[in-house]
């Protein structure tokens, strides 16, 4: 059914469109413009072309930060997807209020504020007074330095970020599982498939889209996560947990180098855009 | 036969125990930070740093809560509630209008808008990368440190998701109902703003919940867009306490607990709408 074009549609969708334009599209244009400028303390001192980008890609510090951000996003993605998948497969068998309670509990880290969660994790991970070290010493092991040790701080950050996303992955994958018609699995069982074979040849291929979609969303969320690194470790010790979003924030609001900071924002935006495009491709939606 | 059922029963009980075990483990992993924060916040200052820590038999006290309430905590709560209320009312209205237009009309730029909404869902998840662009742009147009800027930003971040959820709600309403209502003399505004919301109220609730949780938890852009005390939302206040109280974990955990409690309660009550909204976004493809 092809309807005639109607101006009322435009009028009705105008406010939403304006908001998206005003907050999510125009600022990016501005950031691209600023990334070509030499701009300290919000004062534009000159047009430098691609100098900022050259500085970014020539700087070892920035390259390390970029690499670190990728490693962090990837590791926590794998952890949360894997645990989320296992939990989803497990819940799928149980029914009723129990399964619902599990989803609610699982989603709590995703819906609570990252500032609060990171703050409370910091309290648990304190070396001398933290809960974790207390438990470790109770089972007879030596205390470990967590947030003040480069390697351990990075691991802790990875785990906290994974912790946040497990529930989201679980809920998405569970919804995917529910949308698989029961007949397929029954048919496979009648044909003599074991549990693992049902999983491998029936569920896995049909779960590809939900897995991919939640992987993209979680990657986006981790890659752009500024709050958790800032509150948990603030980049320290040294530069061990300084991720790209934190570098962008610090260049801007600590060193007031808005030109360079916009450059980092643009580079992040390009990476985000690649993820968004793959999301749109994966959703396969039609108007 | 009898042996068989007996065996099955035992298998069932073992399975039941394992289920319960995993559930308890999940609760421990997911809730420990909050429970431990709550316990710490109720201790006296001396007991907070006591080692080994006491889990249950400490002297309960509200001193840390009093401390944070003396430090403008309540003001931040009110400010954030105000932001959320504005963002929910205006955001859901705009989302409803856009969703209705997307589902019931054909108009110039429909494809572009659809694409913007679809891209906007993942893009707004990574909205922290927008903090510099937003700051640069809003300071150019002079919207820094205004009471309405955060409302606008939060609304815009959640507009794609909100529209999307309401769109799938409207999809479930047969167009015949609308047609017969129109024949009975219902005006278009009445249909859009009264009838549609009452027919897809779960979607409306879910969209509102998304905006509320997003606004309540928003930290990154709030930390730079407003800088006067009067407009400071709750997450920024908590972050500032981190510098202000330093290592005093009593007030810090008290603030964290007080800030997370409202969203946890609302989530526990309305959680099913959030789950349905989350899964509507993705798994149809």
JSON list of N, CA, C and O in Angstrom, two decimals, chain A residues 16 19-20 23-24 110, chain B residues 83-84 87-88 90-92 94-96 116-117 120-127 150-166 206-219 221 274:
[
{"chain": "A", "resi": 16, "resn": "UNK", "atom": "N", "xyz": [11.27, 15.76, 16.86]},
{"chain": "A", "resi": 16, "resn": "UNK", "atom": "CA", "xyz": [12.24, 14.70, 17.09]},
{"chain": "A", "resi": 16, "resn": "UNK", "atom": "C", "xyz": [13.43, 14.87, 16.18]},
{"chain": "A", "resi": 16, "resn": "UNK", "atom": "O", "xyz": [14.59, 14.74, 16.59]},
{"chain": "A", "resi": 19, "resn": "UNK", "atom": "N", "xyz": [15.66, 17.73, 17.30]},
{"chain": "A", "resi": 19, "resn": "UNK", "atom": "CA", "xyz": [16.48, 17.37, 18.46]},
{"chain": "A", "resi": 19, "resn": "UNK", "atom": "C", "xyz": [17.70, 16.55, 18.05]},
{"chain": "A", "resi": 19, "resn": "UNK", "atom": "O", "xyz": [18.82, 16.83, 18.47]},
{"chain": "A", "resi": 20, "resn": "UNK", "atom": "N", "xyz": [17.44, 15.53, 17.22]},
{"chain": "A", "resi": 20, "resn": "UNK", "atom": "CA", "xyz": [18.56, 14.69, 16.79]},
{"chain": "A", "resi": 20, "resn": "UNK", "atom": "C", "xyz": [19.56, 15.52, 16.01]},
{"chain": "A", "resi": 20, "resn": "UNK", "atom": "O", "xyz": [20.78, 15.40, 16.20]},
{"chain": "A", "resi": 23, "resn": "UNK", "atom": "N", "xyz": [21.49, 18.02, 18.54]},
{"chain": "A", "resi": 23, "resn": "UNK", "atom": "CA", "xyz": [22.39, 17.48, 19.57]},
{"chain": "A", "resi": 23, "resn": "UNK", "atom": "C", "xyz": [23.34, 16.43, 19.01]},
{"chain": "A", "resi": 23, "resn": "UNK", "atom": "O", "xyz": [24.44, 16.26, 19.51]},
{"chain": "A", "resi": 24, "resn": "UNK", "atom": "N", "xyz": [22.94, 15.71, 17.97]},
{"chain": "A", "resi": 24, "resn": "UNK", "atom": "CA", "xyz": [23.78, 14.61, 17.53]},
{"chain": "A", "resi": 24, "resn": "UNK", "atom": "C", "xyz": [24.42, 14.79, 16.16]},
{"chain": "A", "resi": 24, "resn": "UNK", "atom": "O", "xyz": [25.36, 14.07, 15.84]},
{"chain": "A", "resi": 110, "resn": "UNK", "atom": "N", "xyz": [23.59, -2.97, 34.52]},
{"chain": "A", "resi": 110, "resn": "UNK", "atom": "CA", "xyz": [23.43, -2.17, 33.30]},
{"chain": "A", "resi": 110, "resn": "UNK", "atom": "C", "xyz": [22.59, -0.92, 33.57]},
{"chain": "A", "resi": 110, "resn": "UNK", "atom": "O", "xyz": [22.80, 0.11, 32.95]},
{"chain": "B", "resi": 83, "resn": "UNK", "atom": "N", "xyz": [14.86, 17.50, 35.90]},
{"chain": "B", "resi": 83, "resn": "UNK", "atom": "CA", "xyz": [15.35, 17.21, 34.54]},
{"chain": "B", "resi": 83, "resn": "UNK", "atom": "C", "xyz": [14.63, 15.99, 33.98]},
{"chain": "B", "resi": 83, "resn": "UNK", "atom": "O", "xyz": [14.17, 16.00, 32.83]},
{"chain": "B", "resi": 84, "resn": "UNK", "atom": "N", "xyz": [14.54, 14.93, 34.80]},
{"chain": "B", "resi": 84, "resn": "UNK", "atom": "CA", "xyz": [13.92, 13.69, 34.31]},
{"chain": "B", "resi": 84, "resn": "UNK", "atom": "C", "xyz": [12.47, 13.94, 33.93]},
{"chain": "B", "resi": 84, "resn": "UNK", "atom": "O", "xyz": [12.02, 13.50, 32.87]},
{"chain": "B", "resi": 87, "resn": "UNK", "atom": "N", "xyz": [12.25, 15.86, 30.73]},
{"chain": "B", "resi": 87, "resn": "UNK", "atom": "CA", "xyz": [12.70, 15.05, 29.60]},
{"chain": "B", "resi": 87, "resn": "UNK", "atom": "C", "xyz": [11.68, 13.98, 29.27]},
{"chain": "B", "resi": 87, "resn": "UNK", "atom": "O", "xyz": [11.42, 13.70, 28.10]},
{"chain": "B", "resi": 88, "resn": "UNK", "atom": "N", "xyz": [11.05, 13.40, 30.30]},
{"chain": "B", "resi": 88, "resn": "UNK", "atom": "CA", "xyz": [10.07, 12.34, 30.05]},
{"chain": "B", "resi": 88, "resn": "UNK", "atom": "C", "xyz": [8.84, 12.92, 29.35]},
{"chain": "B", "resi": 88, "resn": "UNK", "atom": "O", "xyz": [8.43, 12.43, 28.29]},
{"chain": "B", "resi": 90, "resn": "UNK", "atom": "N", "xyz": [8.27, 15.83, 27.69]},
{"chain": "B", "resi": 90, "resn": "UNK", "atom": "CA", "xyz": [8.48, 16.36, 26.34]},
{"chain": "B", "resi": 90, "resn": "UNK", "atom": "C", "xyz": [9.00, 15.27, 25.41]},
{"chain": "B", "resi": 90, "resn": "UNK", "atom": "O", "xyz": [8.55, 15.14, 24.27]},
{"chain": "B", "resi": 91, "resn": "UNK", "atom": "N", "xyz": [9.94, 14.47, 25.93]},
{"chain": "B", "resi": 91, "resn": "UNK", "atom": "CA", "xyz": [10.56, 13.45, 25.08]},
{"chain": "B", "resi": 91, "resn": "UNK", "atom": "C", "xyz": [9.55, 12.41, 24.60]},
{"chain": "B", "resi": 91, "resn": "UNK", "atom": "O", "xyz": [9.52, 12.06, 23.43]},
{"chain": "B", "resi": 92, "resn": "UNK", "atom": "N", "xyz": [8.70, 11.95, 25.53]},
{"chain": "B", "resi": 92, "resn": "UNK", "atom": "CA", "xyz": [7.72, 10.94, 25.12]},
{"chain": "B", "resi": 92, "resn": "UNK", "atom": "C", "xyz": [6.72, 11.54, 24.14]},
{"chain": "B", "resi": 92, "resn": "UNK", "atom": "O", "xyz": [6.33, 10.90, 23.16]},
{"chain": "B", "resi": 94, "resn": "UNK", "atom": "N", "xyz": [7.24, 14.01, 21.96]},
{"chain": "B", "resi": 94, "resn": "UNK", "atom": "CA", "xyz": [7.89, 14.12, 20.64]},
{"chain": "B", "resi": 94, "resn": "UNK", "atom": "C", "xyz": [8.08, 12.74, 20.02]},
{"chain": "B", "resi": 94, "resn": "UNK", "atom": "O", "xyz": [7.87, 12.55, 18.81]},
{"chain": "B", "resi": 95, "resn": "UNK", "atom": "N", "xyz": [8.49, 11.78, 20.85]},
{"chain": "B", "resi": 95, "resn": "UNK", "atom": "CA", "xyz": [8.69, 10.42, 20.35]},
{"chain": "B", "resi": 95, "resn": "UNK", "atom": "C", "xyz": [7.40, 9.84, 19.81]},
{"chain": "B", "resi": 95, "resn": "UNK", "atom": "O", "xyz": [7.39, 9.21, 18.76]},
{"chain": "B", "resi": 96, "resn": "UNK", "atom": "N", "xyz": [6.31, 10.10, 20.53]},
{"chain": "B", "resi": 96, "resn": "UNK", "atom": "CA", "xyz": [5.00, 9.60, 20.10]},
{"chain": "B", "resi": 96, "resn": "UNK", "atom": "C", "xyz": [4.60, 10.21, 18.77]},
{"chain": "B", "resi": 96, "resn": "UNK", "atom": "O", "xyz": [4.15, 9.50, 17.85]},
{"chain": "B", "resi": 116, "resn": "UNK", "atom": "N", "xyz": [18.07, 7.96, 10.56]},
{"chain": "B", "resi": 116, "resn": "UNK", "atom": "CA", "xyz": [18.61, 8.69, 11.71]},
{"chain": "B", "resi": 116, "resn": "UNK", "atom": "C", "xyz": [18.24, 8.00, 13.02]},
{"chain": "B", "resi": 116, "resn": "UNK", "atom": "O", "xyz": [19.05, 7.88, 13.94]},
{"chain": "B", "resi": 117, "resn": "UNK", "atom": "N", "xyz": [16.99, 7.52, 13.08]},
{"chain": "B", "resi": 117, "resn": "UNK", "atom": "CA", "xyz": [16.55, 6.83, 14.31]},
{"chain": "B", "resi": 117, "resn": "UNK", "atom": "C", "xyz": [17.33, 5.53, 14.50]},
{"chain": "B", "resi": 117, "resn": "UNK", "atom": "O", "xyz": [17.85, 5.24, 15.58]},
{"chain": "B", "resi": 120, "resn": "UNK", "atom": "N", "xyz": [20.74, 6.26, 15.39]},
{"chain": "B", "resi": 120, "resn": "UNK", "atom": "CA", "xyz": [20.80, 6.96, 16.67]},
{"chain": "B", "resi": 120, "resn": "UNK", "atom": "C", "xyz": [20.78, 6.02, 17.85]},
{"chain": "B", "resi": 120, "resn": "UNK", "atom": "O", "xyz": [21.34, 6.34, 18.90]},
{"chain": "B", "resi": 121, "resn": "UNK", "atom": "N", "xyz": [20.15, 4.85, 17.70]},
{"chain": "B", "resi": 121, "resn": "UNK", "atom": "CA", "xyz": [20.08, 3.92, 18.84]},
{"chain": "B", "resi": 121, "resn": "UNK", "atom": "C", "xyz": [21.48, 3.48, 19.27]},
{"chain": "B", "resi": 121, "resn": "UNK", "atom": "O", "xyz": [21.86, 3.69, 20.42]},
{"chain": "B", "resi": 122, "resn": "UNK", "atom": "N", "xyz": [22.30, 2.91, 18.36]},
{"chain": "B", "resi": 122, "resn": "UNK", "atom": "CA", "xyz": [23.64, 2.56, 18.81]},
{"chain": "B", "resi": 122, "resn": "UNK", "atom": "C", "xyz": [24.50, 3.79, 19.10]},
{"chain": "B", "resi": 122, "resn": "UNK", "atom": "O", "xyz": [25.33, 3.77, 20.00]},
{"chain": "B", "resi": 123, "resn": "UNK", "atom": "N", "xyz": [24.27, 4.84, 18.33]},
{"chain": "B", "resi": 123, "resn": "UNK", "atom": "CA", "xyz": [25.12, 6.03, 18.49]},
{"chain": "B", "resi": 123, "resn": "UNK", "atom": "C", "xyz": [24.94, 6.65, 19.87]},
{"chain": "B", "resi": 123, "resn": "UNK", "atom": "O", "xyz": [25.90, 7.11, 20.48]},
{"chain": "B", "resi": 124, "resn": "UNK", "atom": "N", "xyz": [23.71, 6.62, 20.38]},
{"chain": "B", "resi": 124, "resn": "UNK", "atom": "CA", "xyz": [23.51, 7.26, 21.67]},
{"chain": "B", "resi": 124, "resn": "UNK", "atom": "C", "xyz": [24.07, 6.41, 22.81]},
{"chain": "B", "resi": 124, "resn": "UNK", "atom": "O", "xyz": [24.31, 6.91, 23.90]},
{"chain": "B", "resi": 125, "resn": "UNK", "atom": "N", "xyz": [24.28, 5.11, 22.54]},
{"chain": "B", "resi": 125, "resn": "UNK", "atom": "CA", "xyz": [24.95, 4.27, 23.54]},
{"chain": "B", "resi": 125, "resn": "UNK", "atom": "C", "xyz": [26.39, 4.75, 23.71]},
{"chain": "B", "resi": 125, "resn": "UNK", "atom": "O", "xyz": [26.94, 4.74, 24.81]},
{"chain": "B", "resi": 126, "resn": "UNK", "atom": "N", "xyz": [26.99, 5.17, 22.60]},
{"chain": "B", "resi": 126, "resn": "UNK", "atom": "CA", "xyz": [28.36, 5.67, 22.67]},
{"chain": "B", "resi": 126, "resn": "UNK", "atom": "C", "xyz": [28.41, 7.17, 22.79]},
{"chain": "B", "resi": 126, "resn": "UNK", "atom": "O", "xyz": [29.30, 7.81, 22.25]},
{"chain": "B", "resi": 127, "resn": "UNK", "atom": "N", "xyz": [27.46, 7.75, 23.50]},
{"chain": "B", "resi": 127, "resn": "UNK", "atom": "CA", "xyz": [27.34, 9.20, 23.49]},
{"chain": "B", "resi": 127, "resn": "UNK", "atom": "C", "xyz": [28.46, 9.91, 24.23]},
{"chain": "B", "resi": 127, "resn": "UNK", "atom": "O", "xyz": [28.61, 11.11, 24.11]},
{"chain": "B", "resi": 150, "resn": "UNK", "atom": "N", "xyz": [20.54, 20.51, 29.72]},
{"chain": "B", "resi": 150, "resn": "UNK", "atom": "CA", "xyz": [20.63, 19.08, 30.02]},
{"chain": "B", "resi": 150, "resn": "UNK", "atom": "C", "xyz": [19.35, 18.35, 29.65]},
{"chain": "B", "resi": 150, "resn": "UNK", "atom": "O", "xyz": [19.38, 17.19, 29.25]},
{"chain": "B", "resi": 151, "resn": "UNK", "atom": "N", "xyz": [18.21, 19.04, 29.79]},
{"chain": "B", "resi": 151, "resn": "UNK", "atom": "CA", "xyz": [16.94, 18.42, 29.38]},
{"chain": "B", "resi": 151, "resn": "UNK", "atom": "C", "xyz": [16.99, 18.13, 27.88]},
{"chain": "B", "resi": 151, "resn": "UNK", "atom": "O", "xyz": [16.66, 17.03, 27.43]},
{"chain": "B", "resi": 152, "resn": "UNK", "atom": "N", "xyz": [17.44, 19.13, 27.11]},
{"chain": "B", "resi": 152, "resn": "UNK", "atom": "CA", "xyz": [17.51, 18.96, 25.66]},
{"chain": "B", "resi": 152, "resn": "UNK", "atom": "C", "xyz": [18.43, 17.79, 25.31]},
{"chain": "B", "resi": 152, "resn": "UNK", "atom": "O", "xyz": [18.09, 16.92, 24.51]},
{"chain": "B", "resi": 153, "resn": "UNK", "atom": "N", "xyz": [19.61, 17.77, 25.93]},
{"chain": "B", "resi": 153, "resn": "UNK", "atom": "CA", "xyz": [20.59, 16.73, 25.59]},
{"chain": "B", "resi": 153, "resn": "UNK", "atom": "C", "xyz": [20.06, 15.35, 25.94]},
{"chain": "B", "resi": 153, "resn": "UNK", "atom": "O", "xyz": [20.13, 14.41, 25.13]},
{"chain": "B", "resi": 154, "resn": "UNK", "atom": "N", "xyz": [19.50, 15.22, 27.14]},
{"chain": "B", "resi": 154, "resn": "UNK", "atom": "CA", "xyz": [19.01, 13.90, 27.53]},
{"chain": "B", "resi": 154, "resn": "UNK", "atom": "C", "xyz": [17.85, 13.44, 26.65]},
{"chain": "B", "resi": 154, "resn": "UNK", "atom": "O", "xyz": [17.77, 12.27, 26.28]},
{"chain": "B", "resi": 155, "resn": "UNK", "atom": "N", "xyz": [16.98, 14.38, 26.32]},
{"chain": "B", "resi": 155, "resn": "UNK", "atom": "CA", "xyz": [15.88, 14.04, 25.42]},
{"chain": "B", "resi": 155, "resn": "UNK", "atom": "C", "xyz": [16.41, 13.55, 24.09]},
{"chain": "B", "resi": 155, "resn": "UNK", "atom": "O", "xyz": [15.98, 12.53, 23.56]},
{"chain": "B", "resi": 156, "resn": "UNK", "atom": "N", "xyz": [17.39, 14.28, 23.55]},
{"chain": "B", "resi": 156, "resn": "UNK", "atom": "CA", "xyz": [17.90, 13.93, 22.23]},
{"chain": "B", "resi": 156, "resn": "UNK", "atom": "C", "xyz": [18.60, 12.58, 22.25]},
{"chain": "B", "resi": 156, "resn": "UNK", "atom": "O", "xyz": [18.43, 11.78, 21.33]},
{"chain": "B", "resi": 157, "resn": "UNK", "atom": "N", "xyz": [19.38, 12.31, 23.30]},
{"chain": "B", "resi": 157, "resn": "UNK", "atom": "CA", "xyz": [20.07, 11.02, 23.37]},
{"chain": "B", "resi": 157, "resn": "UNK", "atom": "C", "xyz": [19.09, 9.86, 23.36]},
{"chain": "B", "resi": 157, "resn": "UNK", "atom": "O", "xyz": [19.37, 8.81, 22.80]},
{"chain": "B", "resi": 158, "resn": "UNK", "atom": "N", "xyz": [17.94, 10.05, 24.01]},
{"chain": "B", "resi": 158, "resn": "UNK", "atom": "CA", "xyz": [17.02, 8.92, 24.11]},
{"chain": "B", "resi": 158, "resn": "UNK", "atom": "C", "xyz": [15.90, 8.97, 23.08]},
{"chain": "B", "resi": 158, "resn": "UNK", "atom": "O", "xyz": [15.08, 8.07, 23.04]},
{"chain": "B", "resi": 159, "resn": "UNK", "atom": "N", "xyz": [15.88, 10.02, 22.26]},
{"chain": "B", "resi": 159, "resn": "UNK", "atom": "CA", "xyz": [14.82, 10.14, 21.27]},
{"chain": "B", "resi": 159, "resn": "UNK", "atom": "C", "xyz": [14.78, 8.95, 20.30]},
{"chain": "B", "resi": 159, "resn": "UNK", "atom": "O", "xyz": [13.69, 8.40, 20.06]},
{"chain": "B", "resi": 160, "resn": "UNK", "atom": "N", "xyz": [15.92, 8.50, 19.75]},
{"chain": "B", "resi": 160, "resn": "UNK", "atom": "CA", "xyz": [15.84, 7.38, 18.81]},
{"chain": "B", "resi": 160, "resn": "UNK", "atom": "C", "xyz": [15.24, 6.13, 19.44]},
{"chain": "B", "resi": 160, "resn": "UNK", "atom": "O", "xyz": [14.31, 5.53, 18.89]},
{"chain": "B", "resi": 161, "resn": "UNK", "atom": "N", "xyz": [15.74, 5.76, 20.60]},
{"chain": "B", "resi": 161, "resn": "UNK", "atom": "CA", "xyz": [15.26, 4.56, 21.28]},
{"chain": "B", "resi": 161, "resn": "UNK", "atom": "C", "xyz": [13.78, 4.69, 21.62]},
{"chain": "B", "resi": 161, "resn": "UNK", "atom": "O", "xyz": [12.98, 3.77, 21.42]},
{"chain": "B", "resi": 162, "resn": "UNK", "atom": "N", "xyz": [13.43, 5.88, 22.14]},
{"chain": "B", "resi": 162, "resn": "UNK", "atom": "CA", "xyz": [12.06, 6.17, 22.54]},
{"chain": "B", "resi": 162, "resn": "UNK", "atom": "C", "xyz": [11.11, 6.05, 21.34]},
{"chain": "B", "resi": 162, "resn": "UNK", "atom": "O", "xyz": [10.08, 5.36, 21.40]},
{"chain": "B", "resi": 163, "resn": "UNK", "atom": "N", "xyz": [11.47, 6.67, 20.23]},
{"chain": "B", "resi": 163, "resn": "UNK", "atom": "CA", "xyz": [10.64, 6.60, 19.03]},
{"chain": "B", "resi": 163, "resn": "UNK", "atom": "C", "xyz": [10.52, 5.16, 18.56]},
{"chain": "B", "resi": 163, "resn": "UNK", "atom": "O", "xyz": [9.43, 4.71, 18.17]},
{"chain": "B", "resi": 164, "resn": "UNK", "atom": "N", "xyz": [11.63, 4.47, 18.60]},
{"chain": "B", "resi": 164, "resn": "UNK", "atom": "CA", "xyz": [11.65, 3.09, 18.13]},
{"chain": "B", "resi": 164, "resn": "UNK", "atom": "C", "xyz": [10.69, 2.22, 18.93]},
{"chain": "B", "resi": 164, "resn": "UNK", "atom": "O", "xyz": [9.92, 1.44, 18.39]},
{"chain": "B", "resi": 165, "resn": "UNK", "atom": "N", "xyz": [10.75, 2.37, 20.25]},
{"chain": "B", "resi": 165, "resn": "UNK", "atom": "CA", "xyz": [9.89, 1.55, 21.12]},
{"chain": "B", "resi": 165, "resn": "UNK", "atom": "C", "xyz": [8.41, 1.87, 20.85]},
{"chain": "B", "resi": 165, "resn": "UNK", "atom": "O", "xyz": [7.58, 0.96, 20.71]},
{"chain": "B", "resi": 166, "resn": "UNK", "atom": "N", "xyz": [8.10, 3.17, 20.75]},
{"chain": "B", "resi": 166, "resn": "UNK", "atom": "CA", "xyz": [6.70, 3.53, 20.53]},
{"chain": "B", "resi": 166, "resn": "UNK", "atom": "C", "xyz": [6.24, 3.08, 19.14]},
{"chain": "B", "resi": 166, "resn": "UNK", "atom": "O", "xyz": [5.10, 2.68, 18.94]},
{"chain": "B", "resi": 206, "resn": "UNK", "atom": "N", "xyz": [7.63, 1.99, 28.79]},
{"chain": "B", "resi": 206, "resn": "UNK", "atom": "CA", "xyz": [9.00, 1.56, 28.55]},
{"chain": "B", "resi": 206, "resn": "UNK", "atom": "C", "xyz": [9.86, 2.73, 28.05]},
{"chain": "B", "resi": 206, "resn": "UNK", "atom": "O", "xyz": [10.99, 2.93, 28.51]},
{"chain": "B", "resi": 207, "resn": "UNK", "atom": "N", "xyz": [9.30, 3.54, 27.14]},
{"chain": "B", "resi": 207, "resn": "UNK", "atom": "CA", "xyz": [10.05, 4.70, 26.65]},
{"chain": "B", "resi": 207, "resn": "UNK", "atom": "C", "xyz": [10.33, 5.68, 27.79]},
{"chain": "B", "resi": 207, "resn": "UNK", "atom": "O", "xyz": [11.45, 6.20, 27.92]},
{"chain": "B", "resi": 208, "resn": "UNK", "atom": "N", "xyz": [9.31, 5.92, 28.63]},
{"chain": "B", "resi": 208, "resn": "UNK", "atom": "CA", "xyz": [9.50, 6.84, 29.75]},
{"chain": "B", "resi": 208, "resn": "UNK", "atom": "C", "xyz": [10.57, 6.33, 30.71]},
{"chain": "B", "resi": 208, "resn": "UNK", "atom": "O", "xyz": [11.41, 7.08, 31.20]},
{"chain": "B", "resi": 209, "resn": "UNK", "atom": "N", "xyz": [10.55, 5.02, 30.94]},
{"chain": "B", "resi": 209, "resn": "UNK", "atom": "CA", "xyz": [11.53, 4.42, 31.84]},
{"chain": "B", "resi": 209, "resn": "UNK", "atom": "C", "xyz": [12.95, 4.58, 31.29]},
{"chain": "B", "resi": 209, "resn": "UNK", "atom": "O", "xyz": [13.89, 4.88, 32.04]},
{"chain": "B", "resi": 210, "resn": "UNK", "atom": "N", "xyz": [13.08, 4.40, 29.97]},
{"chain": "B", "resi": 210, "resn": "UNK", "atom": "CA", "xyz": [14.40, 4.58, 29.37]},
{"chain": "B", "resi": 210, "resn": "UNK", "atom": "C", "xyz": [14.90, 6.00, 29.60]},
{"chain": "B", "resi": 210, "resn": "UNK", "atom": "O", "xyz": [16.05, 6.22, 29.96]},
{"chain": "B", "resi": 211, "resn": "UNK", "atom": "N", "xyz": [14.03, 6.97, 29.37]},
{"chain": "B", "resi": 211, "resn": "UNK", "atom": "CA", "xyz": [14.45, 8.36, 29.55]},
{"chain": "B", "resi": 211, "resn": "UNK", "atom": "C", "xyz": [14.80, 8.61, 31.01]},
{"chain": "B", "resi": 211, "resn": "UNK", "atom": "O", "xyz": [15.81, 9.24, 31.33]},
{"chain": "B", "resi": 212, "resn": "UNK", "atom": "N", "xyz": [13.97, 8.08, 31.92]},
{"chain": "B", "resi": 212, "resn": "UNK", "atom": "CA", "xyz": [14.24, 8.33, 33.33]},
{"chain": "B", "resi": 212, "resn": "UNK", "atom": "C", "xyz": [15.59, 7.76, 33.75]},
{"chain": "B", "resi": 212, "resn": "UNK", "atom": "O", "xyz": [16.42, 8.46, 34.33]},
{"chain": "B", "resi": 213, "resn": "UNK", "atom": "N", "xyz": [15.81, 6.48, 33.43]},
{"chain": "B", "resi": 213, "resn": "UNK", "atom": "CA", "xyz": [17.06, 5.86, 33.86]},
{"chain": "B", "resi": 213, "resn": "UNK", "atom": "C", "xyz": [18.25, 6.55, 33.21]},
{"chain": "B", "resi": 213, "resn": "UNK", "atom": "O", "xyz": [19.26, 6.83, 33.87]},
{"chain": "B", "resi": 214, "resn": "UNK", "atom": "N", "xyz": [18.12, 6.89, 31.93]},
{"chain": "B", "resi": 214, "resn": "UNK", "atom": "CA", "xyz": [19.20, 7.58, 31.24]},
{"chain": "B", "resi": 214, "resn": "UNK", "atom": "C", "xyz": [19.51, 8.93, 31.87]},
{"chain": "B", "resi": 214, "resn": "UNK", "atom": "O", "xyz": [20.66, 9.26, 32.11]},
{"chain": "B", "resi": 215, "resn": "UNK", "atom": "N", "xyz": [18.46, 9.70, 32.15]},
{"chain": "B", "resi": 215, "resn": "UNK", "atom": "CA", "xyz": [18.68, 11.04, 32.71]},
{"chain": "B", "resi": 215, "resn": "UNK", "atom": "C", "xyz": [19.23, 10.95, 34.13]},
{"chain": "B", "resi": 215, "resn": "UNK", "atom": "O", "xyz": [20.13, 11.70, 34.51]},
{"chain": "B", "resi": 216, "resn": "UNK", "atom": "N", "xyz": [18.68, 10.04, 34.89]},
{"chain": "B", "resi": 216, "resn": "UNK", "atom": "CA", "xyz": [19.14, 9.89, 36.28]},
{"chain": "B", "resi": 216, "resn": "UNK", "atom": "C", "xyz": [20.61, 9.50, 36.33]},
{"chain": "B", "resi": 216, "resn": "UNK", "atom": "O", "xyz": [21.35, 9.93, 37.20]},
{"chain": "B", "resi": 217, "resn": "UNK", "atom": "N", "xyz": [21.05, 8.67, 35.37]},
{"chain": "B", "resi": 217, "resn": "UNK", "atom": "CA", "xyz": [22.43, 8.17, 35.40]},
{"chain": "B", "resi": 217, "resn": "UNK", "atom": "C", "xyz": [23.39, 9.00, 34.60]},
{"chain": "B", "resi": 217, "resn": "UNK", "atom": "O", "xyz": [24.58, 8.74, 34.61]},
{"chain": "B", "resi": 218, "resn": "UNK", "atom": "N", "xyz": [22.91, 10.00, 33.88]},
{"chain": "B", "resi": 218, "resn": "UNK", "atom": "CA", "xyz": [23.77, 10.75, 32.97]},
{"chain": "B", "resi": 218, "resn": "UNK", "atom": "C", "xyz": [24.85, 11.50, 33.75]},
{"chain": "B", "resi": 218, "resn": "UNK", "atom": "O", "xyz": [24.57, 12.26, 34.65]},
{"chain": "B", "resi": 219, "resn": "UNK", "atom": "N", "xyz": [26.11, 11.24, 33.36]},
{"chain": "B", "resi": 219, "resn": "UNK", "atom": "CA", "xyz": [27.18, 11.93, 34.07]},
{"chain": "B", "resi": 219, "resn": "UNK", "atom": "C", "xyz": [28.06, 12.74, 33.13]},
{"chain": "B", "resi": 219, "resn": "UNK", "atom": "O", "xyz": [28.33, 13.91, 33.38]},
{"chain": "B", "resi": 221, "resn": "UNK", "atom": "N", "xyz": [28.11, 14.24, 30.00]},
{"chain": "B", "resi": 221, "resn": "UNK", "atom": "CA", "xyz": [27.83, 15.56, 29.44]},
{"chain": "B", "resi": 221, "resn": "UNK", "atom": "C", "xyz": [27.38, 16.52, 30.54]},
{"chain": "B", "resi": 221, "resn": "UNK", "atom": "O", "xyz": [27.68, 17.71, 30.48]},
{"chain": "B", "resi": 274, "resn": "UNK", "atom": "N", "xyz": [11.25, -2.35, 30.83]},
{"chain": "B", "resi": 274, "resn": "UNK", "atom": "CA", "xyz": [12.60, -2.07, 30.35]},
{"chain": "B", "resi": 274, "resn": "UNK", "atom": "C", "xyz": [13.12, -3.25, 29.53]},
{"chain": "B", "resi": 274, "resn": "UNK", "atom": "O", "xyz": [13.69, -3.06, 28.46]}
]
